[in-house]
Short mmCIF file of C-alpha atoms in Angstrom, two decimals:
data_model
loop_
_atom_site.label_atom_id
_atom_site.label_comp_id
_atom_site.label_asym_id
_atom_site.label_seq_id
_atom_site.Cartn_x
_atom_site.Cartn_y
_atom_site.Cartn_z
CA MET A 1 -22.07 3.76 19.27
CA ASN A 2 -22.42 6.84 17.11
CA VAL A 3 -19.89 6.68 14.28
CA ILE A 4 -19.33 7.68 10.66
CA LEU A 5 -16.50 6.01 8.71
CA ALA A 6 -16.34 7.81 5.38
CA SER A 7 -14.51 6.84 2.20
CA THR A 8 -13.21 10.35 1.64
CA SER A 9 -13.32 13.83 3.18
CA THR A 10 -13.79 15.56 -0.15
CA LEU A 11 -15.74 14.65 -3.27
CA PHE A 12 -14.25 15.48 -6.67
CA GLY A 13 -14.88 19.17 -7.33
CA GLY A 14 -16.33 19.71 -3.84
CA ASN A 15 -15.09 21.40 -0.67
CA TYR A 16 -13.73 19.75 2.46
CA LEU A 17 -16.46 17.69 4.26
CA GLU A 18 -19.18 19.60 2.39
CA TYR A 19 -21.09 16.51 1.19
CA LEU A 20 -21.23 15.18 4.76
CA LYS A 21 -22.37 18.42 6.43
CA ASP A 22 -25.96 17.37 7.22
CA GLU A 23 -24.76 14.01 8.57
CA LEU A 24 -22.14 15.70 10.76
CA ILE A 25 -24.73 18.04 12.27
CA LYS A 26 -26.60 14.91 13.40
CA LEU A 27 -23.47 12.99 14.46
CA PHE A 28 -22.15 15.76 16.68
CA ALA A 29 -25.56 17.15 17.82
CA GLY A 30 -25.29 18.91 21.20
CA LEU A 31 -21.47 19.09 21.14
CA ASP A 32 -19.55 22.39 21.22
CA GLU A 33 -16.06 20.90 20.94
CA ILE A 34 -14.30 17.87 19.44
CA ILE A 35 -10.74 16.63 19.25
CA PHE A 36 -9.12 16.33 15.82
CA ILE A 37 -6.47 13.64 15.30
CA PRO A 38 -4.07 14.99 12.64
CA PHE A 39 -1.46 12.21 12.68
CA ALA A 40 -2.11 10.90 9.12
CA ARG A 41 -0.62 14.15 7.71
CA PRO A 42 -1.72 14.01 4.04
CA GLY A 43 1.09 15.20 1.80
CA GLY A 44 3.24 15.70 4.91
CA ILE A 45 1.15 18.70 6.10
CA SER A 46 1.94 19.80 9.71
CA HIS A 47 -0.32 18.87 12.63
CA GLU A 48 -1.10 22.57 13.11
CA GLU A 49 -2.04 23.24 9.51
CA TYR A 50 -4.14 20.10 9.25
CA THR A 51 -6.00 20.92 12.46
CA GLY A 52 -6.66 24.40 11.07
CA LYS A 53 -8.38 22.86 8.06
CA ALA A 54 -10.71 20.85 10.27
CA ARG A 55 -11.24 23.89 12.53
CA ASP A 56 -12.34 26.04 9.58
CA PHE A 57 -15.01 23.56 8.56
CA PHE A 58 -16.39 22.88 12.03
CA SER A 59 -16.57 26.60 12.90
CA LYS A 60 -19.54 26.69 10.47
CA LEU A 61 -21.24 24.13 12.73
CA ASN A 62 -20.35 26.14 15.87
CA ILE A 63 -18.08 23.31 17.04
CA ARG A 64 -14.61 24.15 18.36
CA VAL A 65 -11.74 21.89 17.27
CA LYS A 66 -8.64 21.07 19.31
CA GLY A 67 -5.76 19.12 17.79
CA LEU A 68 -4.69 16.05 19.78
CA HIS A 69 -1.05 17.10 19.27
CA GLU A 70 -1.74 20.23 21.38
CA PHE A 71 -2.06 18.22 24.61
CA ASN A 72 0.86 17.20 26.81
CA ASP A 73 -1.17 14.21 27.99
CA PRO A 74 -3.10 12.90 24.98
CA ILE A 75 -4.52 9.92 26.91
CA SER A 76 -6.24 12.21 29.41
CA ALA A 77 -7.32 14.47 26.55
CA ILE A 78 -9.08 11.53 24.88
CA ASP A 79 -10.79 10.58 28.13
CA ALA A 80 -11.96 14.17 28.63
CA ALA A 81 -13.09 14.72 25.01
CA LYS A 82 -16.72 14.91 23.89
CA GLY A 83 -16.16 13.60 20.35
CA PHE A 84 -13.47 12.83 17.79
CA PHE A 85 -12.54 13.33 14.16
CA THR A 86 -9.58 11.55 12.55
CA GLY A 87 -8.59 12.98 9.17
CA GLY A 88 -7.24 11.10 6.18
CA GLY A 89 -3.68 10.85 4.92
CA ASN A 90 -1.19 8.05 5.40
CA THR A 91 -2.63 5.14 7.40
CA PHE A 92 0.82 3.76 8.29
CA LEU A 93 1.85 7.08 9.84
CA LEU A 94 -1.47 7.37 11.67
CA VAL A 95 -1.38 3.82 13.08
CA LYS A 96 2.31 4.04 14.00
CA THR A 97 1.72 7.28 15.92
CA LEU A 98 -1.40 6.01 17.71
CA HIS A 99 0.40 2.82 18.84
CA GLU A 100 3.55 4.71 19.87
CA LEU A 101 1.52 7.05 22.06
CA GLY A 102 -0.63 4.19 23.42
CA LEU A 103 -3.80 5.81 22.04
CA MET A 104 -5.41 3.16 19.83
CA GLU A 105 -7.14 1.33 22.66
CA GLN A 106 -7.94 4.51 24.60
CA LEU A 107 -9.69 5.99 21.58
CA SER A 108 -11.53 2.75 20.88
CA GLU A 109 -12.82 2.49 24.46
CA ASN A 110 -14.09 6.06 24.45
CA ILE A 111 -15.93 5.56 21.16
CA LYS A 112 -17.42 2.25 22.31
CA LYS A 113 -18.84 4.10 25.34
CA GLY A 114 -20.84 6.26 22.91
CA LYS A 115 -18.74 9.34 22.13
CA PRO A 116 -19.30 10.40 18.49
CA TYR A 117 -16.52 9.59 16.04
CA LEU A 118 -15.92 10.70 12.46
CA GLY A 119 -13.23 9.02 10.39
CA CYS A 120 -12.30 9.87 6.81
CA SER A 121 -10.15 7.61 4.66
CA ALA A 122 -7.18 6.67 6.93
CA GLY A 123 -9.38 7.72 9.87
CA SER A 124 -11.93 5.15 8.66
CA ASN A 125 -9.35 2.40 8.19
CA ILE A 126 -8.57 2.55 11.92
CA GLY A 127 -12.25 1.86 12.67
CA GLY A 128 -11.83 -1.61 11.12
CA MET A 129 -10.25 -4.75 12.60
CA ASN A 130 -6.82 -3.92 11.19
CA MET A 131 -5.19 -1.73 8.55
CA LYS A 132 -4.36 -4.57 6.16
CA THR A 133 -6.74 -3.24 3.48
CA THR A 134 -5.45 0.32 3.28
CA ASN A 135 -4.37 1.68 -0.12
CA ASP A 136 -1.56 3.70 1.40
CA MET A 137 2.16 3.40 0.90
CA PRO A 138 4.06 1.88 3.87
CA ILE A 139 6.26 4.95 4.39
CA VAL A 140 6.86 4.09 8.07
CA TYR A 141 6.82 0.79 10.02
CA PRO A 142 4.08 0.61 12.69
CA SER A 143 4.59 -1.66 15.71
CA SER A 144 1.33 -3.41 14.77
CA PHE A 145 -1.34 -3.31 12.05
CA GLU A 146 -4.16 -3.84 14.60
CA CYS A 147 -6.84 -1.13 14.76
CA MET A 148 -9.87 -0.18 16.88
CA GLY A 149 -12.32 -2.84 15.68
CA LEU A 150 -15.38 -0.58 15.96
CA VAL A 151 -16.84 -2.82 13.24
CA PRO A 152 -16.25 -6.58 12.80
CA PHE A 153 -14.78 -6.11 9.33
CA ASN A 154 -12.17 -4.12 7.40
CA LEU A 155 -12.68 -1.13 5.15
CA ASN A 156 -11.19 -0.19 1.83
CA PRO A 157 -11.76 3.58 1.47
CA HIS A 158 -11.60 5.27 -1.96
CA TYR A 159 -12.68 1.93 -3.46
CA LEU A 160 -12.07 2.19 -7.19
CA ASP A 161 -13.54 -0.01 -9.90
CA PRO A 162 -11.13 -1.44 -12.48
CA ASN A 163 -10.63 0.85 -15.48
CA PRO A 164 -10.83 -1.34 -18.59
CA GLU A 165 -9.10 1.35 -20.67
CA LEU A 166 -5.96 1.51 -18.54
CA LYS A 167 -2.99 -0.05 -20.36
CA HIS A 168 -1.17 -0.83 -17.12
CA ASN A 169 -0.41 -4.11 -15.39
CA GLY A 170 -0.38 -2.97 -11.76
CA GLU A 171 -2.95 -4.86 -9.68
CA THR A 172 -6.53 -3.56 -9.55
CA ARG A 173 -8.06 -2.76 -6.18
CA GLU A 174 -10.24 -5.87 -6.46
CA THR A 175 -7.18 -8.08 -7.09
CA ARG A 176 -5.48 -6.63 -4.02
CA ILE A 177 -8.50 -7.27 -1.79
CA MET A 178 -8.83 -10.82 -3.16
CA GLU A 179 -5.15 -11.35 -2.23
CA PHE A 180 -5.97 -10.12 1.30
CA LEU A 181 -8.71 -12.76 1.50
CA THR A 182 -6.24 -15.55 0.66
CA GLN A 183 -4.40 -14.64 3.89
CA ASN A 184 -7.20 -13.39 6.18
CA ASN A 185 -10.78 -14.42 6.91
CA ILE A 186 -12.16 -10.91 7.47
CA LYS A 187 -14.93 -9.29 5.43
CA VAL A 188 -13.87 -6.19 3.46
CA ILE A 189 -16.19 -3.27 2.70
CA GLY A 190 -15.16 -1.52 -0.53
CA LEU A 191 -16.33 2.05 0.12
CA ARG A 192 -16.64 4.09 -3.06
CA GLU A 193 -16.17 7.84 -2.73
CA GLY A 194 -19.48 9.36 -1.65
CA ASN A 195 -20.21 6.47 0.73
CA TRP A 196 -19.78 5.91 4.45
CA VAL A 197 -20.41 3.28 7.09
CA ARG A 198 -22.82 4.45 9.82
CA ILE A 199 -22.85 2.91 13.28
CA LEU A 200 -25.86 4.01 15.32
CA ASP A 201 -26.41 2.11 18.57
CA HIS A 202 -26.06 -1.52 17.50
CA LYS A 203 -26.95 -1.01 13.84
CA ILE A 204 -24.26 -0.83 11.14
CA THR A 205 -25.32 0.33 7.68
CA THR A 206 -23.75 1.49 4.43
CA GLU A 207 -24.87 4.99 3.41
CA GLY A 208 -24.25 7.52 0.66
CA SER A 209 -24.79 7.95 -3.04
CA GLU A 210 -23.17 4.75 -4.36
CA TYR A 211 -23.55 0.99 -4.09
CA THR A 212 -21.00 -0.63 -1.79
CA ARG A 213 -18.86 -3.59 -2.95
CA ILE A 214 -18.36 -6.36 -0.41
CA PHE A 215 -15.66 -9.02 -0.40
CA GLU A 216 -15.76 -12.23 1.64
CA ALA A 217 -13.52 -15.29 1.57
CA GLY A 218 -14.97 -18.04 -0.61
CA LYS A 219 -17.63 -15.82 -2.22
CA ASN A 220 -17.81 -13.70 -5.33
CA PRO A 221 -17.74 -9.96 -4.52
CA TYR A 222 -21.24 -8.51 -4.35
CA GLU A 223 -22.96 -5.11 -4.29
CA CYS A 224 -25.23 -3.56 -1.62
CA PRO A 225 -27.45 -0.49 -2.09
CA PRO A 226 -27.29 2.45 0.34
CA GLY A 227 -29.10 1.66 3.60
CA SER A 228 -28.03 -2.01 3.69
CA MET A 229 -27.30 -3.55 7.07
CA LEU A 230 -23.66 -4.66 7.23
CA VAL A 231 -23.83 -6.97 10.26
CA MET B 1 26.90 -7.47 -9.61
CA ASN B 2 24.74 -8.60 -12.49
CA VAL B 3 21.14 -7.62 -11.80
CA ILE B 4 17.90 -6.58 -13.51
CA LEU B 5 15.15 -4.97 -11.40
CA ALA B 6 12.15 -4.61 -13.70
CA SER B 7 8.98 -2.59 -13.22
CA THR B 8 6.77 -5.42 -14.46
CA SER B 9 6.99 -8.97 -15.79
CA THR B 10 4.44 -8.36 -18.51
CA LEU B 11 3.69 -5.40 -20.74
CA PHE B 12 0.08 -4.60 -21.59
CA GLY B 13 -1.01 -6.95 -24.38
CA GLY B 14 2.28 -8.91 -24.20
CA ASN B 15 3.30 -12.32 -22.88
CA TYR B 16 5.11 -13.12 -19.65
CA LEU B 17 8.71 -11.73 -19.70
CA GLU B 18 8.60 -11.45 -23.50
CA TYR B 19 9.82 -7.84 -23.70
CA LEU B 20 12.85 -8.72 -21.53
CA LYS B 21 13.88 -11.86 -23.42
CA ASP B 22 17.03 -10.47 -25.07
CA GLU B 23 18.15 -8.92 -21.79
CA LEU B 24 17.57 -12.16 -19.90
CA ILE B 25 19.68 -14.13 -22.39
CA LYS B 26 22.54 -11.76 -21.53
CA LEU B 27 21.81 -11.70 -17.77
CA PHE B 28 21.81 -15.47 -17.40
CA ALA B 29 24.43 -16.26 -20.12
CA GLY B 30 26.18 -19.57 -19.43
CA LEU B 31 23.64 -20.75 -16.82
CA ASP B 32 21.58 -23.91 -17.24
CA GLU B 33 19.54 -23.57 -14.03
CA ILE B 34 18.17 -20.82 -11.75
CA ILE B 35 16.09 -20.74 -8.60
CA PHE B 36 12.67 -19.06 -8.74
CA ILE B 37 11.34 -17.38 -5.59
CA PRO B 38 7.53 -17.65 -5.77
CA PHE B 39 6.64 -16.20 -2.34
CA ALA B 40 4.87 -13.03 -3.60
CA ARG B 41 2.01 -15.22 -4.94
CA PRO B 42 0.11 -12.78 -7.23
CA GLY B 43 -3.63 -13.28 -6.81
CA GLY B 44 -2.91 -15.98 -4.22
CA ILE B 45 -1.54 -18.42 -6.87
CA SER B 46 0.24 -21.47 -5.35
CA HIS B 47 4.04 -21.73 -5.21
CA GLU B 48 3.87 -24.69 -7.61
CA GLU B 49 1.70 -22.98 -10.18
CA TYR B 50 3.73 -19.78 -10.08
CA THR B 51 7.00 -21.67 -10.49
CA GLY B 52 5.46 -23.47 -13.46
CA LYS B 53 4.82 -20.13 -15.13
CA ALA B 54 8.48 -19.11 -14.76
CA ARG B 55 9.60 -22.61 -15.84
CA ASP B 56 7.58 -22.37 -19.06
CA PHE B 57 9.24 -19.13 -20.05
CA PHE B 58 12.81 -20.13 -19.18
CA SER B 59 12.53 -23.47 -20.98
CA LYS B 60 12.67 -21.39 -24.20
CA LEU B 61 16.08 -20.13 -23.03
CA ASN B 62 17.20 -23.68 -22.15
CA ILE B 63 17.37 -22.75 -18.48
CA ARG B 64 15.87 -25.10 -15.89
CA VAL B 65 13.85 -23.52 -13.05
CA LYS B 66 13.57 -24.85 -9.52
CA GLY B 67 11.16 -23.28 -7.02
CA LEU B 68 12.75 -22.23 -3.73
CA HIS B 69 9.76 -23.79 -1.90
CA GLU B 70 10.85 -27.22 -3.22
CA PHE B 71 13.93 -27.31 -0.95
CA ASN B 72 13.92 -28.53 2.66
CA ASP B 73 16.90 -26.27 3.34
CA PRO B 74 16.34 -23.05 1.39
CA ILE B 75 19.44 -21.37 2.83
CA SER B 76 21.72 -24.07 1.41
CA ALA B 77 19.73 -23.97 -1.83
CA ILE B 78 20.47 -20.26 -2.19
CA ASP B 79 24.17 -20.83 -1.49
CA ALA B 80 24.28 -23.61 -4.10
CA ALA B 81 22.25 -21.76 -6.76
CA LYS B 82 23.72 -20.28 -9.95
CA GLY B 83 21.20 -17.47 -10.35
CA PHE B 84 17.84 -16.19 -9.09
CA PHE B 85 14.49 -14.83 -10.25
CA THR B 86 11.94 -13.36 -7.85
CA GLY B 87 8.49 -12.93 -9.37
CA GLY B 88 5.99 -10.16 -8.64
CA GLY B 89 2.86 -10.25 -6.51
CA ASN B 90 2.41 -8.99 -2.97
CA THR B 91 5.56 -7.40 -1.54
CA PHE B 92 4.38 -7.76 2.07
CA LEU B 93 3.90 -11.51 1.65
CA LEU B 94 7.27 -11.83 -0.11
CA VAL B 95 9.19 -9.83 2.51
CA LYS B 96 7.43 -11.54 5.43
CA THR B 97 8.29 -14.98 4.04
CA LEU B 98 11.92 -14.10 3.27
CA HIS B 99 12.46 -12.70 6.79
CA GLU B 100 10.67 -15.64 8.45
CA LEU B 101 12.91 -18.11 6.64
CA GLY B 102 16.02 -16.00 7.26
CA LEU B 103 16.65 -15.66 3.52
CA MET B 104 16.81 -11.91 2.87
CA GLU B 105 20.44 -11.54 3.86
CA GLN B 106 21.47 -14.89 2.36
CA LEU B 107 20.02 -13.91 -1.00
CA SER B 108 21.58 -10.46 -0.83
CA GLU B 109 25.05 -11.87 -0.07
CA ASN B 110 24.88 -14.33 -2.95
CA ILE B 111 23.84 -11.62 -5.41
CA LYS B 112 26.52 -9.23 -4.15
CA LYS B 113 29.09 -11.96 -4.90
CA GLY B 114 28.04 -11.76 -8.55
CA LYS B 115 25.29 -14.37 -9.08
CA PRO B 116 22.76 -13.04 -11.62
CA TYR B 117 19.43 -11.81 -10.24
CA LEU B 118 16.17 -10.89 -11.96
CA GLY B 119 13.42 -9.18 -9.99
CA CYS B 120 10.03 -8.14 -11.34
CA SER B 121 7.72 -5.76 -9.47
CA ALA B 122 7.71 -7.08 -5.85
CA GLY B 123 10.93 -8.93 -6.75
CA SER B 124 12.41 -5.53 -7.68
CA ASN B 125 11.19 -3.83 -4.52
CA ILE B 126 13.32 -6.21 -2.44
CA GLY B 127 16.40 -5.07 -4.38
CA GLY B 128 15.99 -1.59 -2.84
CA MET B 129 16.90 -0.37 0.65
CA ASN B 130 13.46 -1.19 2.05
CA MET B 131 9.91 -1.93 0.89
CA LYS B 132 8.45 1.39 2.02
CA THR B 133 7.69 2.49 -1.56
CA THR B 134 5.74 -0.57 -2.68
CA ASN B 135 2.25 -0.05 -4.11
CA ASP B 136 0.97 -3.27 -2.56
CA MET B 137 -1.70 -3.79 0.07
CA PRO B 138 -0.36 -4.74 3.54
CA ILE B 139 -2.24 -8.06 3.65
CA VAL B 140 0.25 -9.57 6.12
CA TYR B 141 2.58 -8.05 8.76
CA PRO B 142 6.30 -8.59 8.02
CA SER B 143 8.77 -8.61 10.93
CA SER B 144 10.66 -5.82 9.14
CA PHE B 145 10.40 -3.67 6.01
CA GLU B 146 14.18 -3.88 5.38
CA CYS B 147 15.27 -5.35 2.04
CA MET B 148 18.46 -6.43 0.25
CA GLY B 149 19.91 -3.00 -0.56
CA LEU B 150 21.45 -4.08 -3.87
CA VAL B 151 21.05 -0.41 -4.84
CA PRO B 152 21.40 2.63 -2.54
CA PHE B 153 17.83 3.77 -3.23
CA ASN B 154 14.24 2.53 -3.29
CA LEU B 155 12.12 1.53 -6.26
CA ASN B 156 8.52 2.22 -7.13
CA PRO B 157 7.59 -0.39 -9.77
CA HIS B 158 4.56 0.12 -12.05
CA TYR B 159 5.10 3.87 -11.64
CA LEU B 160 1.98 5.55 -12.92
CA ASP B 161 1.58 9.19 -13.93
CA PRO B 162 -1.42 11.07 -12.53
CA ASN B 163 -4.52 10.80 -14.70
CA PRO B 164 -6.00 14.30 -14.97
CA GLU B 165 -9.34 12.86 -16.11
CA LEU B 166 -9.88 10.68 -13.02
CA LYS B 167 -12.66 12.08 -10.82
CA HIS B 168 -11.29 10.40 -7.70
CA ASN B 169 -9.63 11.83 -4.62
CA GLY B 170 -7.37 8.93 -3.66
CA GLU B 171 -3.71 9.96 -3.59
CA THR B 172 -1.68 9.86 -6.81
CA ARG B 173 1.49 7.79 -6.91
CA GLU B 174 3.54 10.99 -6.87
CA THR B 175 1.75 12.25 -3.73
CA ARG B 176 2.46 8.94 -1.99
CA ILE B 177 6.16 9.05 -2.85
CA MET B 178 6.37 12.69 -1.71
CA GLU B 179 4.82 11.57 1.61
CA PHE B 180 7.54 8.89 1.85
CA LEU B 181 10.16 11.63 1.43
CA THR B 182 8.75 13.59 4.38
CA GLN B 183 9.63 10.58 6.57
CA ASN B 184 12.73 9.12 4.87
CA ASN B 185 15.82 10.54 3.17
CA ILE B 186 16.14 7.84 0.49
CA LYS B 187 16.01 8.46 -3.25
CA VAL B 188 13.06 6.79 -5.05
CA ILE B 189 13.20 5.56 -8.64
CA GLY B 190 9.73 5.66 -10.25
CA LEU B 191 9.97 2.81 -12.77
CA ARG B 192 7.34 3.05 -15.48
CA GLU B 193 6.23 -0.21 -17.07
CA GLY B 194 8.70 -1.09 -19.81
CA ASN B 195 11.68 0.08 -17.74
CA TRP B 196 14.22 -1.64 -15.51
CA VAL B 197 17.24 -0.85 -13.38
CA ARG B 198 20.41 -2.59 -14.59
CA ILE B 199 23.35 -3.28 -12.29
CA LEU B 200 26.45 -4.44 -14.17
CA ASP B 201 29.64 -4.60 -12.13
CA HIS B 202 29.66 -1.23 -10.33
CA LYS B 203 27.46 0.63 -12.83
CA ILE B 204 23.75 1.22 -12.15
CA THR B 205 21.64 2.52 -15.04
CA THR B 206 17.97 2.95 -15.93
CA GLU B 207 16.99 1.06 -19.10
CA GLY B 208 13.93 0.39 -21.22
CA SER B 209 11.50 2.25 -23.44
CA GLU B 210 10.41 5.05 -21.10
CA TYR B 211 11.87 7.96 -19.18
CA THR B 212 12.33 7.27 -15.46
CA ARG B 213 10.96 9.65 -12.80
CA ILE B 214 13.20 10.29 -9.83
CA PHE B 215 12.23 11.64 -6.43
CA GLU B 216 14.63 13.07 -3.85
CA ALA B 217 13.99 14.90 -0.59
CA GLY B 218 14.11 18.67 -1.05
CA LYS B 219 14.04 18.54 -4.87
CA ASN B 220 11.34 18.64 -7.51
CA PRO B 221 10.86 15.22 -9.15
CA TYR B 222 12.83 14.95 -12.40
CA GLU B 223 13.04 12.71 -15.48
CA CYS B 224 15.98 10.67 -16.81
CA PRO B 225 16.22 9.12 -20.29
CA PRO B 226 17.05 5.42 -20.77
CA GLY B 227 20.74 4.74 -20.22
CA SER B 228 21.14 7.30 -17.41
CA MET B 229 23.52 6.46 -14.56
CA LEU B 230 21.62 6.23 -11.29
CA VAL B 231 24.53 6.43 -8.84
#
């Protein structure tokens, strides 16, 4: 496989996908067109507008972008595509739409055959076993929480360390993930912004500027430096 | 009805339910026993331990506490109970358990007949129309997101204002609720910590120390002072 599952599309103060540009040139090397999956609709943005945002960035890499919503037969479009990018937004909306259209498995199969895939945030969540470690609000009810399982673990994008100065009693991200582990025996990769999971052939590594925090049932959470093998 | 739906059980630096004590004396006036619903299990705490925490507090009010998990027939227990308290934790786990045991409607009917109800955090979410505005992580898959509908709107407990100093690109609470409104036409009450929704007979008001932020489809979010009528 040839996959990037990134914590975020945009670093604080940066432009869309800018920090990943060199990695994306390698990921999509030799491709002149990819399909963008806009279903997560951040802030309720339309499929057209969201696809335009991806199109603007990839035009700098001389890669054309088509939105998956533009096709009458999205299953055939996925089979015919050369590569994929799923943008961030609301994971519940993304997963609900993919299951409704029967696309989750189709996309997974195409990626497992070697077609390059970029996911950001919600688009990374769907690379995991299931979406049970998303941070998003459950604004719609998906028919299932199951995802593509490109990796044998779950991701928590935008992983955020507890802020000791916050006078607020909502759960920290770590508490939430520890609650997940009381109900599920699946490893969780806490991806800080600036980090991504890289799948290249059979190797899965954590990459980027930050350490990655890893959660497993029955263990204390631990930290891995960039370049660490995840499986 | 006679209901309190609170943002949180515990204010920063305070003790469990302490800030609500005077209100709870009024809510449960004349009762010597209530049923505690421990299914949200914050941090994975056991039903027994969680019930013990509620029991400790209510012993100061001379009210006995029985955990709903202690009964072989929870439906009959709800019908026989004098009042209820549902503690916070994970809303997905709470809602899944209530639906599995067929208790959501039973509880709702008993409260609508006038039995006093206290909800905190996840226990407040289930007082709304559905759980689609919870902040919690979807660690388990409930058979439905529908809730008791004690009020004709949804709640967002632990409502948190955006922090302009945070160098992080995860969505703010406001962004998430605005995304909810692109998919649902249901009013959302952003309950800051220190606030609660009070139902007394047919009157629904927002109470507590803070202003309450209200979100409606097609409107800018707006603020209401304590004491405002919500319906």
